Coordinates of C-alpha atoms in Angstrom, one line a residue:
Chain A
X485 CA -13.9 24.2 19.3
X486 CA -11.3 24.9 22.5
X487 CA -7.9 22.8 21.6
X488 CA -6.9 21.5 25.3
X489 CA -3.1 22.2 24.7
X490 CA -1.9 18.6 24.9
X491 CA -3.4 18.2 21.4
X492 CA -1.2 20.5 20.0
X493 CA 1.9 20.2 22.0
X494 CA 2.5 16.5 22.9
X495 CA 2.1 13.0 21.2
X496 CA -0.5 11.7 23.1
X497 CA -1.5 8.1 22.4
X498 CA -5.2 7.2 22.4
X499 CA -5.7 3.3 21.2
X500 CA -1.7 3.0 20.3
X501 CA -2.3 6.3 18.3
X502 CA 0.1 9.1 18.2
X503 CA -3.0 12.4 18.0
X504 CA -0.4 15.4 17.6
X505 CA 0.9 17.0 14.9
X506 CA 5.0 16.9 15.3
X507 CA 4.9 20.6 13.4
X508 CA 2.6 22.2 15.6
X509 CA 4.4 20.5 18.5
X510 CA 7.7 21.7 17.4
X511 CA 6.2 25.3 17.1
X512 CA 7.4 27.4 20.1
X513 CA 4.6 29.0 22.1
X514 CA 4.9 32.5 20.5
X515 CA 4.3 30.9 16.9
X516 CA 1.4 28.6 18.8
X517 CA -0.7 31.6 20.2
X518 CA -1.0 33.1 16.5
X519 CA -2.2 29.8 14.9
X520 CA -4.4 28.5 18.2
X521 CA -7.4 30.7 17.5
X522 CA -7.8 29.8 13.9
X523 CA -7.3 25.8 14.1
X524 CA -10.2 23.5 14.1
X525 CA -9.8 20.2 15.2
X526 CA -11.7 17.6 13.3
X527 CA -12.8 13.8 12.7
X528 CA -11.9 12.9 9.4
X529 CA -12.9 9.4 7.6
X530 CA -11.1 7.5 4.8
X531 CA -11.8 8.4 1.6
X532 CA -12.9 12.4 2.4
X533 CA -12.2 14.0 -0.4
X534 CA -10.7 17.1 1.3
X535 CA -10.3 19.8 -1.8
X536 CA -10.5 18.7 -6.0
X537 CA -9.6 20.4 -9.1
X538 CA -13.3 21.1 -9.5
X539 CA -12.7 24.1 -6.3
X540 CA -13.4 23.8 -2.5
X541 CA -11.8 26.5 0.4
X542 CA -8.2 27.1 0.5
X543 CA -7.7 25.3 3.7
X544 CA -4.8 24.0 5.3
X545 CA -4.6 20.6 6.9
X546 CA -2.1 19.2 9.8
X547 CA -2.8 15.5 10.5
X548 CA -2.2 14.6 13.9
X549 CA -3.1 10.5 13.2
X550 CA -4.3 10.3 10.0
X551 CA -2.9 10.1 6.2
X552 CA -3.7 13.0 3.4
X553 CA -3.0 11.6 -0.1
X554 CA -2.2 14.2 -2.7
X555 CA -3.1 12.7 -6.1
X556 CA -3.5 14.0 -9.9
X557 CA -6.8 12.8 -11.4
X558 CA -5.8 11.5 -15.4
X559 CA -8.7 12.8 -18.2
X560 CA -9.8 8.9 -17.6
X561 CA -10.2 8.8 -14.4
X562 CA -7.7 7.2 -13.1
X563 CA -5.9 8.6 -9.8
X564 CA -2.1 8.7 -9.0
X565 CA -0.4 9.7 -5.9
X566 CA 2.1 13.0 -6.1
X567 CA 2.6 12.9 -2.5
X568 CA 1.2 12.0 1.2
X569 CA 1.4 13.8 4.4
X570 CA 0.9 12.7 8.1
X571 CA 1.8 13.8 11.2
X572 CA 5.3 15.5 9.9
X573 CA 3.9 18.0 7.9
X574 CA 0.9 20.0 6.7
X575 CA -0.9 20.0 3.4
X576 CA -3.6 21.8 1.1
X577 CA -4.6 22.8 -2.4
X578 CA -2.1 25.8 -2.1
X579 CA -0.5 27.7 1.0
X580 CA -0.8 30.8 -1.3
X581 CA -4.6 32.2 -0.6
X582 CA -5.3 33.9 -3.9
X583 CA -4.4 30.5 -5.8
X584 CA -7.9 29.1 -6.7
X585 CA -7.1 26.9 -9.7
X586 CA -6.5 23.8 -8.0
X587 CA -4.6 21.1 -9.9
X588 CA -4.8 18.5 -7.1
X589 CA -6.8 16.4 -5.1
X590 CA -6.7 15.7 -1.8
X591 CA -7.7 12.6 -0.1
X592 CA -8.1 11.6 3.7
X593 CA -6.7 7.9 2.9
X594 CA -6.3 6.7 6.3
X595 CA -9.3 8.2 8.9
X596 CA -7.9 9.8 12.0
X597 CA -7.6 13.6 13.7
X598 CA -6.6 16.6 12.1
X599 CA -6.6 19.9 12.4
X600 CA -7.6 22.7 9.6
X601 CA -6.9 26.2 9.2
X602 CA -7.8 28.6 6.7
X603 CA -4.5 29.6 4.1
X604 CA -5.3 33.0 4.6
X605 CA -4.7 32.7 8.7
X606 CA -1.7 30.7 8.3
X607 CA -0.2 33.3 6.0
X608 CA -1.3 36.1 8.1
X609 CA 0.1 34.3 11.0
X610 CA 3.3 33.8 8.5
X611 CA 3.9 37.5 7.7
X612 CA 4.1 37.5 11.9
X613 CA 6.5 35.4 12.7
X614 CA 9.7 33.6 11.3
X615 CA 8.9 30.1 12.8
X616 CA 5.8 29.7 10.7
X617 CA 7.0 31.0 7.6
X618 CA 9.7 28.7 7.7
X619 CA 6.9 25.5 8.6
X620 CA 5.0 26.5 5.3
X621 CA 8.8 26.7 3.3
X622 CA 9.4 23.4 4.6
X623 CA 5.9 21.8 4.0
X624 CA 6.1 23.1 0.1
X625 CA 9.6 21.1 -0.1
X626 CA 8.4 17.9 1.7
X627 CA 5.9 18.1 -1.3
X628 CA 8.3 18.5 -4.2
X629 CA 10.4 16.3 -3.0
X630 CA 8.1 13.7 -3.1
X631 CA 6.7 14.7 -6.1
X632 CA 10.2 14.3 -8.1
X633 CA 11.2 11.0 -6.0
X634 CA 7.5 9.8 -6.2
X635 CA 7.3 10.7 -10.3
X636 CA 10.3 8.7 -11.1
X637 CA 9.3 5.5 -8.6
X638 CA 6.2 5.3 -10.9
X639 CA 8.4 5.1 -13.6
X640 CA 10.9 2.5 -13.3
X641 CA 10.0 0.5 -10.1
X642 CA 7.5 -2.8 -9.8
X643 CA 4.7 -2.6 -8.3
X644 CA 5.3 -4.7 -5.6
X645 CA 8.4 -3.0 -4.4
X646 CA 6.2 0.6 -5.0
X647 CA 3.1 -0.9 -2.7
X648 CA 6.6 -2.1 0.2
X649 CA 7.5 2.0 0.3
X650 CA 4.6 3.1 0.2
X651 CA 3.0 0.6 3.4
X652 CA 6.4 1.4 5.3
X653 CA 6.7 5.2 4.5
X654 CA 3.3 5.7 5.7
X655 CA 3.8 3.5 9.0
X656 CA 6.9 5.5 9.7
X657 CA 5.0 8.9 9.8
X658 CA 2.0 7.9 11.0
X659 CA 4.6 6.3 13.7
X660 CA 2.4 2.8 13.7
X661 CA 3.0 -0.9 12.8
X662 CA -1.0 -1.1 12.5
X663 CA -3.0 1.0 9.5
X664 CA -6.4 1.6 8.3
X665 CA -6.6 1.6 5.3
X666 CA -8.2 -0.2 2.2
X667 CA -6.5 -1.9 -0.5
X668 CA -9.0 0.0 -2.9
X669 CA -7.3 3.5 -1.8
X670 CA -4.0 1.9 -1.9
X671 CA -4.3 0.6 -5.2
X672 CA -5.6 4.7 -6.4
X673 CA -2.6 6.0 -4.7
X674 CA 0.0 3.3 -6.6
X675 CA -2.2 3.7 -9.9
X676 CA -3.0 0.2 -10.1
X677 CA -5.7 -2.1 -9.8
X678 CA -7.7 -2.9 -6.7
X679 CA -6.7 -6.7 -7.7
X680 CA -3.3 -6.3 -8.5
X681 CA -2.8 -4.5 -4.9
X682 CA -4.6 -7.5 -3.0
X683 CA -2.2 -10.1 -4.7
X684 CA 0.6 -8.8 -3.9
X685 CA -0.6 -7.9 -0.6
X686 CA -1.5 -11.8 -0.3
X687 CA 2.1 -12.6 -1.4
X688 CA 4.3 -10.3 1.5
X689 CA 1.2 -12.5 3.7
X690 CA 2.5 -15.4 2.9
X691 CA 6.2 -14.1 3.6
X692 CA 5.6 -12.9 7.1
X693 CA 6.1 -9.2 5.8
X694 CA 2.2 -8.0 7.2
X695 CA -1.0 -9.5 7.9
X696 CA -3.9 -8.3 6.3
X697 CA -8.0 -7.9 7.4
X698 CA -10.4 -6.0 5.3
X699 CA -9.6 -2.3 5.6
X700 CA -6.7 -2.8 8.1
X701 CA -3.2 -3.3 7.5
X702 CA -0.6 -4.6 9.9
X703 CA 2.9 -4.6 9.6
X704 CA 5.0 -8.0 10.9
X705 CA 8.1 -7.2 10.5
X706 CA 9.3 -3.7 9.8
X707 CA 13.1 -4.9 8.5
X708 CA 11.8 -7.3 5.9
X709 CA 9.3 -4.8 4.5
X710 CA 12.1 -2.2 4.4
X711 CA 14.5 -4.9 2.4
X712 CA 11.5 -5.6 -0.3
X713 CA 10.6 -1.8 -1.2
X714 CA 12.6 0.1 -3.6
X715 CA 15.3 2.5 -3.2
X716 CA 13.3 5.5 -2.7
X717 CA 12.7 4.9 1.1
X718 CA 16.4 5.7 1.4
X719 CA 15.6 9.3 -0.4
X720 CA 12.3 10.1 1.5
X721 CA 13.2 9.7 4.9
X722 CA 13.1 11.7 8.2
X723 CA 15.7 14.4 7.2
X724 CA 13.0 16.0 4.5
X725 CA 10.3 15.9 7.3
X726 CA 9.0 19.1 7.9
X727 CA 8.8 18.7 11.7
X728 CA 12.7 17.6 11.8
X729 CA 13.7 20.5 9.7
X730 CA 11.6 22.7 11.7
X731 CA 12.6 21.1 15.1
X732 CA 16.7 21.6 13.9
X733 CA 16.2 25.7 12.6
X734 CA 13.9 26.1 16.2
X735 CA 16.6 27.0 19.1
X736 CA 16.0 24.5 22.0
Chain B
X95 CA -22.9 -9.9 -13.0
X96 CA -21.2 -13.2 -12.2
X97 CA -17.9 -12.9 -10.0
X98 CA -14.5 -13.9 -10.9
X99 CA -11.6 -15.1 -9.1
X100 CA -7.9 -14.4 -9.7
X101 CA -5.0 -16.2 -8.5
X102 CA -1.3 -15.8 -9.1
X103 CA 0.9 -18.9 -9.6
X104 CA 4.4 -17.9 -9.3
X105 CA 5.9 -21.2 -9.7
X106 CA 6.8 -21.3 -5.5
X107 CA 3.5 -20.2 -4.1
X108 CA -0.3 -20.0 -5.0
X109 CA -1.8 -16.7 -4.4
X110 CA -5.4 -16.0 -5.0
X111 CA -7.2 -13.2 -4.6
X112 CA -10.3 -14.2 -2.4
X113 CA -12.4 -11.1 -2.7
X114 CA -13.2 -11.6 -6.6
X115 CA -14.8 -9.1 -8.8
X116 CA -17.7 -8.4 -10.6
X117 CA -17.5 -8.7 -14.5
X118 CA -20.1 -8.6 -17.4
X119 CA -18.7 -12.1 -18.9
X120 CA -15.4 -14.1 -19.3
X121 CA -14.7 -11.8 -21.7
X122 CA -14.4 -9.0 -20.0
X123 CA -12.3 -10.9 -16.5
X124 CA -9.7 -11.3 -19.3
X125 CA -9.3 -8.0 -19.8
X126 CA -8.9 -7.2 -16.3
X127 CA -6.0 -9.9 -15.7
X128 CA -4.5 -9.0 -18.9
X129 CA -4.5 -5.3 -17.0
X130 CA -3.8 -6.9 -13.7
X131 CA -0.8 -9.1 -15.2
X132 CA 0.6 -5.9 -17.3
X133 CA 0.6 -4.3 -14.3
X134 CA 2.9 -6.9 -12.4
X135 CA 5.0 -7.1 -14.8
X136 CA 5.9 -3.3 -15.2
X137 CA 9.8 -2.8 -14.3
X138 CA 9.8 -6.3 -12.8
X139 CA 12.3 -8.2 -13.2
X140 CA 12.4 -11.9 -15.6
X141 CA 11.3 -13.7 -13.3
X142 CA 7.9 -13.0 -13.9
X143 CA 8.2 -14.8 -16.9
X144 CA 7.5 -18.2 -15.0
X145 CA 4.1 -16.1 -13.5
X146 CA 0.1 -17.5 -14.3
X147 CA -2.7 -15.7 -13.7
X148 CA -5.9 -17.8 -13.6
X149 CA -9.3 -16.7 -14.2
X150 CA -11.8 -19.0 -12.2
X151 CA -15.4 -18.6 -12.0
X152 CA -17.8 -18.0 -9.3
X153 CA -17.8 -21.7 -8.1
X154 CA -13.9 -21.6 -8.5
X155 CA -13.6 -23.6 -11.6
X156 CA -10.4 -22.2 -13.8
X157 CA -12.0 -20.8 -16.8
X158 CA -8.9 -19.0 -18.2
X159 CA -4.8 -18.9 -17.7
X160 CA -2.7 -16.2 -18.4
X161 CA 0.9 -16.9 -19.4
X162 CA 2.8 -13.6 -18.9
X163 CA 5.3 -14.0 -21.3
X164 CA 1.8 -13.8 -24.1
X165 CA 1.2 -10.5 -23.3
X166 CA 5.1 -9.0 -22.5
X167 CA 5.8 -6.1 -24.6
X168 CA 9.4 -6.5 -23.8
X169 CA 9.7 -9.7 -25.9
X170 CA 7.6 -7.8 -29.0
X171 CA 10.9 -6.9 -30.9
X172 CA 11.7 -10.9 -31.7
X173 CA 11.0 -12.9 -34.1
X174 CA 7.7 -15.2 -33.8
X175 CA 9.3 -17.9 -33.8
X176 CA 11.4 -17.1 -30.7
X177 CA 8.5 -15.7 -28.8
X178 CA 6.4 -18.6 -29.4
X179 CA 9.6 -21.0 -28.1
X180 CA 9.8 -18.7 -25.1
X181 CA 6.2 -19.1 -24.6
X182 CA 6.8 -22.5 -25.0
X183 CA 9.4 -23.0 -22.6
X184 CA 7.8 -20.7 -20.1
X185 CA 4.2 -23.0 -20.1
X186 CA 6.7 -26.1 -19.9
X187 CA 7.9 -24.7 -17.1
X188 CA 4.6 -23.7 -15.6
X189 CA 3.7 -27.2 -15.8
X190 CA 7.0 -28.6 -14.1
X191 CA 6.2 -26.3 -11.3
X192 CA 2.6 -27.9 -11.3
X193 CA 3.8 -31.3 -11.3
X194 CA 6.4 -30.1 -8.4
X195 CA 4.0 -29.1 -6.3
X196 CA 1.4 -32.3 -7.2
X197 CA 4.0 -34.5 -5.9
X198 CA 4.8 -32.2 -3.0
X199 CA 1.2 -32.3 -2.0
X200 CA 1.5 -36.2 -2.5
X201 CA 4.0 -37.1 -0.2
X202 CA 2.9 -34.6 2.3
X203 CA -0.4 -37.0 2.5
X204 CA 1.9 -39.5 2.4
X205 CA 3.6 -38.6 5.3
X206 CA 0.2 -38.0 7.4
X207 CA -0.6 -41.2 6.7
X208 CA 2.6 -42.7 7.6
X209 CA 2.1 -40.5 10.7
X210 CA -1.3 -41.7 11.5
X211 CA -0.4 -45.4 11.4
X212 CA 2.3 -44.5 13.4
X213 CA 0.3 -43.2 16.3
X214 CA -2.7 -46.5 15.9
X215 CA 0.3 -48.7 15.8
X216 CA 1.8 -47.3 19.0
X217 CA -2.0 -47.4 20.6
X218 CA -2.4 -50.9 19.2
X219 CA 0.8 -51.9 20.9
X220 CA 0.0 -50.7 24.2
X221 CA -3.2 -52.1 24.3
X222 CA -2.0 -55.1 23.7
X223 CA 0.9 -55.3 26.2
X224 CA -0.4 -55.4 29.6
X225 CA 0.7 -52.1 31.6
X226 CA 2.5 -52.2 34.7
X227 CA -0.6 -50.9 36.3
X228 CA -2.9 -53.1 35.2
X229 CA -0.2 -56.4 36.1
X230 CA 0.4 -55.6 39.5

């Protein structure tokens, strides 16, 4: 499929929708015309399950409105959130093309655009040119750093103040006050119960924080929600995104 | 399977969860608000102590009530004796907030009544005085 180049280079809105990825638009046009031919632009639903432990292709994925959740699957079942990446960064099983023993699972939690390319083509693009080497260095940090932050969040933080970082991190990347998604996914992402996710999403109701339909999401007041989440919003902020730290080592 | 309702009483606000889910019997919605209640009480703070979670039934009837403080871990290392006073306190509590709020709801009826009379006293008035209108 032909990428018209606004896709790729400018945040275009469609329905209040930013539809770009900010590291492909932060890319100069050098590092651009090596990826171009080997992206694919795609429609991608909630609840795709985009790679699992159990083996898929090695591709990479940059979401340009959508939300990728990274989670670990427990030998019971249950799913927990490592990580999530929108519109600042890029995501897949591995960036390394031999690895095939995938320890992860990837999950399209909210629907949107996004673009795919194969590991093997971004690493060949990498071993071209400094600019992209330097996206898939910053994407791997973005991912252990929330990893570490997200790890010790589980372990000491409430629930209700884990569901606040989690609703305002994501609005923040996905750079929208309005989000798709259903309290089933978020209670897989926090670990908890689909009931224990709608009662305290009932409760910030009832305190003005968001407003709620099935499978949508929207955010009252960004400032309030802020105040009742837990620390770690402080710690995972724009200075780790990929796109700022690629936008800061890219000469204007 | 029959569905079953949850809501949270937190001593300032009543929050249900109006989807429900599906269980095999009672037995088994108690073991999810056990989970559900565990779960809100992770790292939380004491608070939570004062929290209910109510089982209700498909029609909305309570059929069960969860008293945190019963199934916090946190309090396992006391004496039973102490746990059961906390419990004790906490459900006193519980019902103080329940009584609050009776009596808030009360004089909230009270006062659209009062309200009501209000506004068919005012109409009855000015029916009965002649208007300036209708004099000249």
């Amino acid at each position: 499929m032909t990428l018209p180049p606004e896709i790729l280079r400018q945040s275009v809105t469609r329905d209040g929708e930013k539809i770009s990825n900010a590291c492909l638009a932060a890319l100069s046009s050098s590092a651009m015309r090596l990826l171009k031919p080997h992206l694919i632009e795609m429609e991608l639903t909630e609840g795709t399950v985009l790679w699992s432990s159990r083996g898929s292709t090695n591709d990479i994925y940059f979401p340009a409105s959508g939300l990728i959740s990274v989670v670990l699957a427990m030998s019971d079942g249950e799913l927990v959130e490592t990580a999530s990446i929108a519109r600042e960064g890029a995501v897949g099983p591995y960036f390394d093309p031999d690895q095939s023993d995938y320890l992860t699972t990837g999950i399209v939690q909210v629907g949107g655009h996004f673009f795919r390319i194969s590991a093997s083509s971004l690493i060949s693009a990498a071993n071209k040119n400094r600019q992209i080497r330097d996206l898939i260095g910053f994407c791997k940090d973005w991912l252990l750093v929330q990893a570490q932050q997200i790890a010790a969040c589980n372990a000491i933080h409430p629930a209700d103040k884990r569901f606040c970082r989690w609703l305002h991190e994501s609005a923040q990347r996905m750079e929208t006050a309005n989000i798709r998604v259903t309290q089933e996914l978020i209670a897989a992402a926090l670990g908890v119960r689909r009931t224990t996710v709608t009662l305290i999403a009932q409760s910030l109701q009832n305190n003005g924080l968001i407003q709620y339909k099935r499978g949508k999401i929207a955010i009252s007041d960004m400032r309030l929600l802020r105040a009742a989440a837990c620390a770690c919003c402080n710690v995972l902020n724009r200075r780790h995104w990929p796109s700022m730290r690629l936008r800061a080592a890219i000469p204007p | 399977m029959p569905l079953y309702y949850f809501v949270l009483k937190d001593g300032r606000q009543i929050i249900p969860d109006r989807d429900g889910e599906e269980f095999a019997d009672r037995g088994a919605a108690r073991d999810h608000a056990v989970a559900v209640a565990r779960e809100l009480m992770r790292n939380g703070s004491l608070h939570v102590h004062n929290w209910r979670l109510q089982v209700c039934d498909e029609y909305l009837w309570p059929c069960y009530e969860l008293l945190f403080p019963s199934i916090d871990d946190s309090l396992s290392h006391l004496p039973f004796e102490y746990r059961r006073s906390i419990e004790h306190a906490c459900r006193n509590t519980a019902l103080l907030h329940d009584s609050i709020a009776d009596v808030q709801r009360s004089l909230l009826q009270v006062t659209e009544t009062l309200i009501r009379a209000d506004q068919i006293m005012d109409r009855i008035s000015f029916g009965a005085s002649p208007s300036p209108a209708r004099s000249a």
